Short mmCIF file of C-alpha atoms in Angstrom, two decimals:
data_model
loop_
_atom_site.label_atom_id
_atom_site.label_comp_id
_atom_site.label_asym_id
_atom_site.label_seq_id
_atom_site.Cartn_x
_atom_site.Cartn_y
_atom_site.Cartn_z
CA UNK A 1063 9.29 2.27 0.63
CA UNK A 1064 12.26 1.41 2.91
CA UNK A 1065 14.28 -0.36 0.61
CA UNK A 1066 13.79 2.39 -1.89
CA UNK A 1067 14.34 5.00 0.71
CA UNK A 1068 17.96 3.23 1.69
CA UNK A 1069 18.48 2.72 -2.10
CA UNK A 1070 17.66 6.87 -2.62
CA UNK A 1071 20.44 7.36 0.73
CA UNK A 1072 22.74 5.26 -0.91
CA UNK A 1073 22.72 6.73 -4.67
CA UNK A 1074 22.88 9.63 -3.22
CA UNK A 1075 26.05 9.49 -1.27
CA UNK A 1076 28.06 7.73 -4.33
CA UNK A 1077 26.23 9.82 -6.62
CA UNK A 1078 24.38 7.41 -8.44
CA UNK A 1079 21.46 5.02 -8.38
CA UNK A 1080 21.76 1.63 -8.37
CA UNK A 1081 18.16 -0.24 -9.18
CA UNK A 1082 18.13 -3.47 -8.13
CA UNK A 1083 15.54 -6.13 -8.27
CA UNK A 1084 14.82 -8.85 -6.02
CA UNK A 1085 14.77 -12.53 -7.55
CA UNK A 1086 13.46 -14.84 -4.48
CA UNK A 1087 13.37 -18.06 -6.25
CA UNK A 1088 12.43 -21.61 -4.19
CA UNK A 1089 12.70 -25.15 -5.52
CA UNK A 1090 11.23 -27.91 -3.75
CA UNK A 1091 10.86 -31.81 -4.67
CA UNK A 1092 8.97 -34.14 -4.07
CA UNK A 1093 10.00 -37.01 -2.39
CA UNK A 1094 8.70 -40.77 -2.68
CA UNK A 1095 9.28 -43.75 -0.44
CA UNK A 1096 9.09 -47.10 -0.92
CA UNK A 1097 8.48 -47.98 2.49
CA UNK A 1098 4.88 -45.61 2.30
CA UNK A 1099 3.00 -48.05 0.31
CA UNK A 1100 3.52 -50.80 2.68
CA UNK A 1101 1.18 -52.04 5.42
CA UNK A 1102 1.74 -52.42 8.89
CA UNK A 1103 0.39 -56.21 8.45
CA UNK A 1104 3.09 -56.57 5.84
CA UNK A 1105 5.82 -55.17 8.33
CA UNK A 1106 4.89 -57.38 11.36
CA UNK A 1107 5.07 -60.69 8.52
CA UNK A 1108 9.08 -59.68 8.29
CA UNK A 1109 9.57 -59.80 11.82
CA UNK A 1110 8.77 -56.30 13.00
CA UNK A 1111 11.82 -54.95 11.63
CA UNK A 1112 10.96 -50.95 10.17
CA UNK A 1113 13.70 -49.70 8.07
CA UNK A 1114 13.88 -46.42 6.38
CA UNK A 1115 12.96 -46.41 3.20
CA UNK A 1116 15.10 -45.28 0.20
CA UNK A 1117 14.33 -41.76 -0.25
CA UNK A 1118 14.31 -40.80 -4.05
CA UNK A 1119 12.87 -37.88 -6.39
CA UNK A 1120 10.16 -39.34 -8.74
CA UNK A 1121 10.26 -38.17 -12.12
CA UNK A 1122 7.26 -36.16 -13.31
CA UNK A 1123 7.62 -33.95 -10.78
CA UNK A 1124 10.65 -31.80 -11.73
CA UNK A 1125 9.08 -28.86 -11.79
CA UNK A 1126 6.57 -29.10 -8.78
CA UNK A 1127 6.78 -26.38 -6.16
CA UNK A 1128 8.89 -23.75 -7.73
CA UNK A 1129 7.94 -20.49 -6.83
CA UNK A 1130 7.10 -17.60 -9.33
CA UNK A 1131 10.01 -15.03 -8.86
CA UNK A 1132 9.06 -11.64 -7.09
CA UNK A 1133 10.36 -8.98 -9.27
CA UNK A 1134 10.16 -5.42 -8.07
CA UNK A 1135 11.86 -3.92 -11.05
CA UNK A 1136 8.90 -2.59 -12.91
CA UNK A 1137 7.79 -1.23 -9.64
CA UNK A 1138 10.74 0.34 -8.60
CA UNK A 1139 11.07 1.83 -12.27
CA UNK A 1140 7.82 3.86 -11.04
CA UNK A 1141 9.34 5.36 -7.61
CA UNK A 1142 11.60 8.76 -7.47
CA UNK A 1143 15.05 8.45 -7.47
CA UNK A 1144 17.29 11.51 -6.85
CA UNK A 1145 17.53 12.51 -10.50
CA UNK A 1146 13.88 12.73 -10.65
CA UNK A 1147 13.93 15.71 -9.26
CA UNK A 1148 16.49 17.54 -11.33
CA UNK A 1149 14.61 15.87 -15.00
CA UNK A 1150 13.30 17.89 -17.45
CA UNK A 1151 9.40 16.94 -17.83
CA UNK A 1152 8.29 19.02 -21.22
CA UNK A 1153 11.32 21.59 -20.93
CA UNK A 1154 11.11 22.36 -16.91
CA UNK A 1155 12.72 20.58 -13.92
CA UNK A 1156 10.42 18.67 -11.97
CA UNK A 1157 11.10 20.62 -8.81
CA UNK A 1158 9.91 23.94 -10.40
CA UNK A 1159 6.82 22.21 -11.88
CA UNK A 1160 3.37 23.52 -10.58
CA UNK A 1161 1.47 21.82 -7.82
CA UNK A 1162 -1.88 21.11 -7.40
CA UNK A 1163 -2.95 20.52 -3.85
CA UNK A 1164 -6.01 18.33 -3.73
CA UNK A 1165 -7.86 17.94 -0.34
CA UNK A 1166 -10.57 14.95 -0.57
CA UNK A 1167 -11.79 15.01 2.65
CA UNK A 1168 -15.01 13.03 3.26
CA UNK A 1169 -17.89 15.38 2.36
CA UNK A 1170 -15.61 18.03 -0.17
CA UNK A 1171 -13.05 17.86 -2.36
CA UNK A 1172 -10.69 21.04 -2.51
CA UNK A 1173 -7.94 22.37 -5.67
CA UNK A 1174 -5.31 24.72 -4.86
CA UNK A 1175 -2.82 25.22 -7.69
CA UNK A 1176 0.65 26.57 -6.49
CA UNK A 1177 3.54 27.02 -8.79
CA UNK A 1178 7.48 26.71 -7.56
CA UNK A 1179 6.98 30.06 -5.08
CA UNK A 1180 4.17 28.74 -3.05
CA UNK A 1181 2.10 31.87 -4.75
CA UNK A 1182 -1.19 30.29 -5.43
CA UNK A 1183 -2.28 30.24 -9.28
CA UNK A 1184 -6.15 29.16 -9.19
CA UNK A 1185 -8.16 27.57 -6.60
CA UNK A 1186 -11.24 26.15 -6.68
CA UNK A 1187 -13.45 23.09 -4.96
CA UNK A 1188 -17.38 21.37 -5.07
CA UNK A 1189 -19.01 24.06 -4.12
CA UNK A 1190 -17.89 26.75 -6.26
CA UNK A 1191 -18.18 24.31 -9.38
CA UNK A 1192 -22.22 23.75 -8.59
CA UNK A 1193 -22.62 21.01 -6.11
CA UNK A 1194 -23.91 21.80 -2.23
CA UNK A 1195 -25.15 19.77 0.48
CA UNK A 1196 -24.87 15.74 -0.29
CA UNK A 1197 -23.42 16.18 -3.81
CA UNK A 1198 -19.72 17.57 -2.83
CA UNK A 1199 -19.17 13.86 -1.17
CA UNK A 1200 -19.88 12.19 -4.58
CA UNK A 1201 -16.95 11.18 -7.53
CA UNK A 1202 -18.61 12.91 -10.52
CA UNK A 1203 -18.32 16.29 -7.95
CA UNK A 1204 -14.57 15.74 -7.24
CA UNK A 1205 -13.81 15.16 -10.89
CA UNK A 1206 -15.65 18.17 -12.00
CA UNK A 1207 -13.95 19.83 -9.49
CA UNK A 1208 -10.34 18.16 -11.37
CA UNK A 1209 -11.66 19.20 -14.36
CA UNK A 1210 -12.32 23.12 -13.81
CA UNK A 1211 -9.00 23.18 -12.50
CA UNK A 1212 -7.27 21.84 -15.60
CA UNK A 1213 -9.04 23.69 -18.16
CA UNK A 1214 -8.14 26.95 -15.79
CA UNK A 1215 -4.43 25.64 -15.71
CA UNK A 1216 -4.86 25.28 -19.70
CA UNK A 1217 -6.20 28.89 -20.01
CA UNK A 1218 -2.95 30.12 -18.17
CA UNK A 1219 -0.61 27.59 -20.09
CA UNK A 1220 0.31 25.43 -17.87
CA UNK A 1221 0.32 22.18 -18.93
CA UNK A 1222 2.58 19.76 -16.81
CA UNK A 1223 1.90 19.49 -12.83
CA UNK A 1224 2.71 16.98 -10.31
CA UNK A 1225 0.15 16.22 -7.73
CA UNK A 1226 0.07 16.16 -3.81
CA UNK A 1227 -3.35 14.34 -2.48
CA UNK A 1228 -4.77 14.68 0.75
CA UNK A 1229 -6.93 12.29 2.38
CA UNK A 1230 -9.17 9.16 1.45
CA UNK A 1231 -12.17 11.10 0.21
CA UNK A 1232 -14.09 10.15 -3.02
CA UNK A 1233 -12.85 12.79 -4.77
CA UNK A 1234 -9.36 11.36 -4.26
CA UNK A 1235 -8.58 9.26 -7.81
CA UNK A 1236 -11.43 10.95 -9.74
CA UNK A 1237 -9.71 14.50 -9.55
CA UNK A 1238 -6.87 13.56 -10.57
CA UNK A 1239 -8.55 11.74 -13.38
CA UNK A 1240 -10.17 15.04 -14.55
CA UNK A 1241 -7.03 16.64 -14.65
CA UNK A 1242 -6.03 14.30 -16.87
CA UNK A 1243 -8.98 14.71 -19.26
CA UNK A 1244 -8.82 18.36 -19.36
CA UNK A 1245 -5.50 17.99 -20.64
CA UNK A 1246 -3.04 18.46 -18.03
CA UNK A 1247 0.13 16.23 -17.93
CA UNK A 1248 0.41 14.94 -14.65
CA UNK A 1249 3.99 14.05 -13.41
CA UNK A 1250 3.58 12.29 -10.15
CA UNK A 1251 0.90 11.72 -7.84
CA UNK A 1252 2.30 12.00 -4.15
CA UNK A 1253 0.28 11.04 -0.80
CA UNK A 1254 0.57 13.76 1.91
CA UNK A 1255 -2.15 12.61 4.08
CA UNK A 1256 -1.54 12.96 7.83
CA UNK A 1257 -0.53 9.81 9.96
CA UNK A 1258 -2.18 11.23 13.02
CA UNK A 1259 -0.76 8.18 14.95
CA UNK A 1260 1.03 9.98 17.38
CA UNK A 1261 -0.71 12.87 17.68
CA UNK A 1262 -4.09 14.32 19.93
CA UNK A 1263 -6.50 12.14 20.47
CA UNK A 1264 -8.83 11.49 17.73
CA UNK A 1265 -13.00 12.42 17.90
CA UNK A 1266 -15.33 10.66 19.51
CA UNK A 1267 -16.73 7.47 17.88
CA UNK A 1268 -19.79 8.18 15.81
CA UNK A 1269 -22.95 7.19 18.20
CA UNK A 1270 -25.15 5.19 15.15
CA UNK B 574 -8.13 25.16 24.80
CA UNK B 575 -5.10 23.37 26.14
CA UNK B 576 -5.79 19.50 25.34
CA UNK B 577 -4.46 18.41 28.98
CA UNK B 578 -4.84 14.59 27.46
CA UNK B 579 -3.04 13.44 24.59
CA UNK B 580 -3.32 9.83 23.06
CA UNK B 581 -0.80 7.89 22.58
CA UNK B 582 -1.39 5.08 20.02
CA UNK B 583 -1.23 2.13 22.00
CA UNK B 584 -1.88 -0.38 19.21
CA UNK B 585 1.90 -0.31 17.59
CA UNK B 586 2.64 0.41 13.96
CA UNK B 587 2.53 -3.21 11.47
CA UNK B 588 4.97 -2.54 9.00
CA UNK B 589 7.94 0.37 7.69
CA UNK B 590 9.81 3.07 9.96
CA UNK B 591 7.76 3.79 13.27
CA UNK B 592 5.71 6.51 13.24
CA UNK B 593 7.99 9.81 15.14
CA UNK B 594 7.91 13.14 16.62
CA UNK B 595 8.21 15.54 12.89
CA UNK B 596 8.33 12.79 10.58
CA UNK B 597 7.04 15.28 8.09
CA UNK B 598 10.01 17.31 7.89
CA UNK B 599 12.84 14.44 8.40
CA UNK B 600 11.57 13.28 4.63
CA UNK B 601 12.05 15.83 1.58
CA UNK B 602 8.79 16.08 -0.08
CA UNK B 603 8.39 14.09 -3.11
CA UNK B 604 10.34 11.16 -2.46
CA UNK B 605 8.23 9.44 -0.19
CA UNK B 606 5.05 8.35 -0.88
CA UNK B 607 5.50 9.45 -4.30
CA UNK B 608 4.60 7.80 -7.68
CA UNK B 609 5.62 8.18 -11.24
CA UNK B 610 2.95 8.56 -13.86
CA UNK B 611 3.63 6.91 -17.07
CA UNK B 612 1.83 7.49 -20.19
CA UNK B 613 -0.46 9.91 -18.31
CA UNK B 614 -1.66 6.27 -16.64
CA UNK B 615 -3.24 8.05 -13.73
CA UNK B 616 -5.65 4.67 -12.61
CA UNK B 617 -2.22 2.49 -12.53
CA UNK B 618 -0.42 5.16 -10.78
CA UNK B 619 -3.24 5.74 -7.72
CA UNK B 620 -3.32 1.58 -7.94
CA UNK B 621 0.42 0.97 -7.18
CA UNK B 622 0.47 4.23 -4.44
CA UNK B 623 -2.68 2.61 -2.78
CA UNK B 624 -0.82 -0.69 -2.57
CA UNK B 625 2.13 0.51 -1.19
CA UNK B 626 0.61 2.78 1.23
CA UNK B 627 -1.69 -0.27 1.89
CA UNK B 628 1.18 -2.82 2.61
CA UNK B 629 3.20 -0.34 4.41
CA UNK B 630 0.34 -0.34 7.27
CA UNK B 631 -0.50 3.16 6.42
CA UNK B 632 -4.04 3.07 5.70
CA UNK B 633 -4.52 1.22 8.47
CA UNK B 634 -3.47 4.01 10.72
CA UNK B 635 -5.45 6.34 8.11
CA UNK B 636 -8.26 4.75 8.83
CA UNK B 637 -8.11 3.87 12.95
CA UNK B 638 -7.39 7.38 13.89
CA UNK B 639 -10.36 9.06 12.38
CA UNK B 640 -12.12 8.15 15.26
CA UNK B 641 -10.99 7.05 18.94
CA UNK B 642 -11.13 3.80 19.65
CA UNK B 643 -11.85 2.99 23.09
CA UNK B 644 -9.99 0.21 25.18
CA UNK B 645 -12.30 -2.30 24.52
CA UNK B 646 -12.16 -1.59 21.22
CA UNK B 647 -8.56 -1.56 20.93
CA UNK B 648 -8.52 -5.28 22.58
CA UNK B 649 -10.85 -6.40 20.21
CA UNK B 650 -8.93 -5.80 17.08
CA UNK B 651 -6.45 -6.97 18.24
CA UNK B 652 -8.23 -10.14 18.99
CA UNK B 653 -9.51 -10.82 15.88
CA UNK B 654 -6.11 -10.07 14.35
CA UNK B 655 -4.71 -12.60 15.85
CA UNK B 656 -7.83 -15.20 15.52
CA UNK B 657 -7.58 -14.58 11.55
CA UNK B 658 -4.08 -14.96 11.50
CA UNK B 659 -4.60 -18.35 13.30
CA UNK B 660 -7.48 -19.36 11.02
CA UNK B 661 -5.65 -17.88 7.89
CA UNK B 662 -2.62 -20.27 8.73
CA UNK B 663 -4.71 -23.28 8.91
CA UNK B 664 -6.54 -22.90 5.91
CA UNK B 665 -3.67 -22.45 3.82
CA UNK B 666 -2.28 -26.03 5.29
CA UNK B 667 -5.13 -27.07 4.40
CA UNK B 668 -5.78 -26.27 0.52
CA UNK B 669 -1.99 -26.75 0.25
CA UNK B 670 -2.72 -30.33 1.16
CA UNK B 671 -5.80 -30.88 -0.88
CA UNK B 672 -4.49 -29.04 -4.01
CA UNK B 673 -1.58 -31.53 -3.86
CA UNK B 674 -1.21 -33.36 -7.23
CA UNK B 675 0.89 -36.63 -8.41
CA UNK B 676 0.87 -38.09 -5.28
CA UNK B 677 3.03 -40.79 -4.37
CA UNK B 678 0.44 -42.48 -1.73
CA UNK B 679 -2.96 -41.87 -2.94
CA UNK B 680 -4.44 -42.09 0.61
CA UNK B 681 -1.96 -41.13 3.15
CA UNK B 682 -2.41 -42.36 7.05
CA UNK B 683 -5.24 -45.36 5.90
CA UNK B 684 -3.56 -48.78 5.90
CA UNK B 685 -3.52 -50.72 2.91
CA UNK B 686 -3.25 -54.47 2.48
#
């Protein structure tokens, strides 16, 4: 994220986006000596006298040791770039697009759909789609949960979104996947999860 | 409540930018952290943002401050973290050396008459 955060800084000083891959590419022989398949019995017979050996590249063995090159290009073709957030995704610019707000904690999973004007739109989470107790912390709860949302954003006619998730809850890829299959176009998924690294001290450690 | 105590993360961030003071709001939202979909792909999008996050060190931080780890704790991870890298280096030398093919001395080190 560094590299594509310097790349963002630098397109968008000079206005444009550069996309660069990396090719890190390593060749290594292997080299052969004469002097390995002797014996130390043979070496004392001449006298004692250990010369280097002639160092050579044996044939065979061209290609031995090269590296597969790391290319980041179709990764980097993934990641926003400056102009993503001025494109047109199905007629309307991707920073007036809806957002859905999804908060997979560990035991829930909570929907909030807000459009451009941080009004909300629709709302909803396990609980109110059925599932209490045991059942909110369970996949098939969080993608019901994705799934009443997107047939309420298909009611209104909205039909492109980009996604902010919250936390490392089950219901964290499965909402987002019932989005999907009710029909909702999803633009980009982003992580917003708090890096409470600096912050208060955490809970106490779970006595099991 | 005023927390009198506050904890400061003694174990020091792996990988990326170092964790500061309003990082939130020094980033504009939805360019960090952020992931195209393509094709409505949203498995291969959550796969390439969990890798990322993942190999940027942030999971790990995710997942150490849900709860606090105590001193003792905090010694022993780093411990092990620095036993596996030890044992991880040697194994590789060693599968490297056993997985090496057209060999110019069949048996290196033995002496051969």
């Amino acid at each position: 994220m560094s590299l594509r955060r310097l790349v963002s800084d630098l397109g968008r000083m000079c206005l444009q986006t550069a996309s660069q891959s990396m090719e890190i590419q390593q060749n290594r022989a292997i080299h052969a000596s004469i002097r390995a398949a002797d014996s130390i019995r043979d070496a004392h017979r001449q006298g004692t006298r250990i010369g280097t050996g002639q160092v050579e590249t044996m044939e065979g063995t061209t290609g031995a040791g090269i590296q597969t090159a790391v290319n980041t290009s179709s990764i980097d073709a993934r990641l926003p770039t400056a102009e993503t957030l001025k494109q047109q995704f199905d007629g309307v610019a991707y920073h007036e697009l809806p957002l859905v707000y999804i908060r997979a904690s560990k035991n829930n999973t909570l929907v909030t759909v807000m459009d451009n004007k941080n009004e909300v739109i629709t709302s909803t989470s396990c609980r109110l789609e059925g599932f209490k107790n045991a059942r909110k912390k369970t996949t098939i709860a969080g993608q019901t949960t994705g799934v009443a949302a997107g047939q309420r954003l298909v009611r209104r006619g909205i039909r492109t979104v980009r996604v902010q998730v919250k936390g490392l809850g089950p219901g964290r890829m499965t909402c987002v996947k019932g989005l999907t299959v009710a029909g909702v176009h999803v633009v980009s998924i982003s992580d917003h999860t708090p890096l409470c690294e600096l912050g208060p001290r955490p809970r106490k450690i779970r006595r099991i | 409540m005023v927390r009198q105590f506050t904890w400061r993360g003694t174990i020091s961030q792996p990988f990326a930018i170092k964790l500061f003071k309003g990082i939130w709001n020094s980033h504009p939202r939805f360019a960090t952290r952020t992931v195209m979909v393509q094709n409505n792909d949203v498995d291969g999008a959550f796969g390439l943002l969990n890798r990322l996050m993942d190999s940027e060190g942030m999971l790990k931080i995710i997942r150490r401050t849900q709860f606090y780890q105590k001193p003792y704790m905090q010694r022993k991870t780093l411990s092990m973290e620095a036993s596996t890298a030890i044992f991880n280096e040697d194994m590789n030398r060693k599968m490297k050396f056993l997985v090496r093919k057209n060999r110019p001395d069949k048996h290196p080190g033995q002496v051969t008459s």
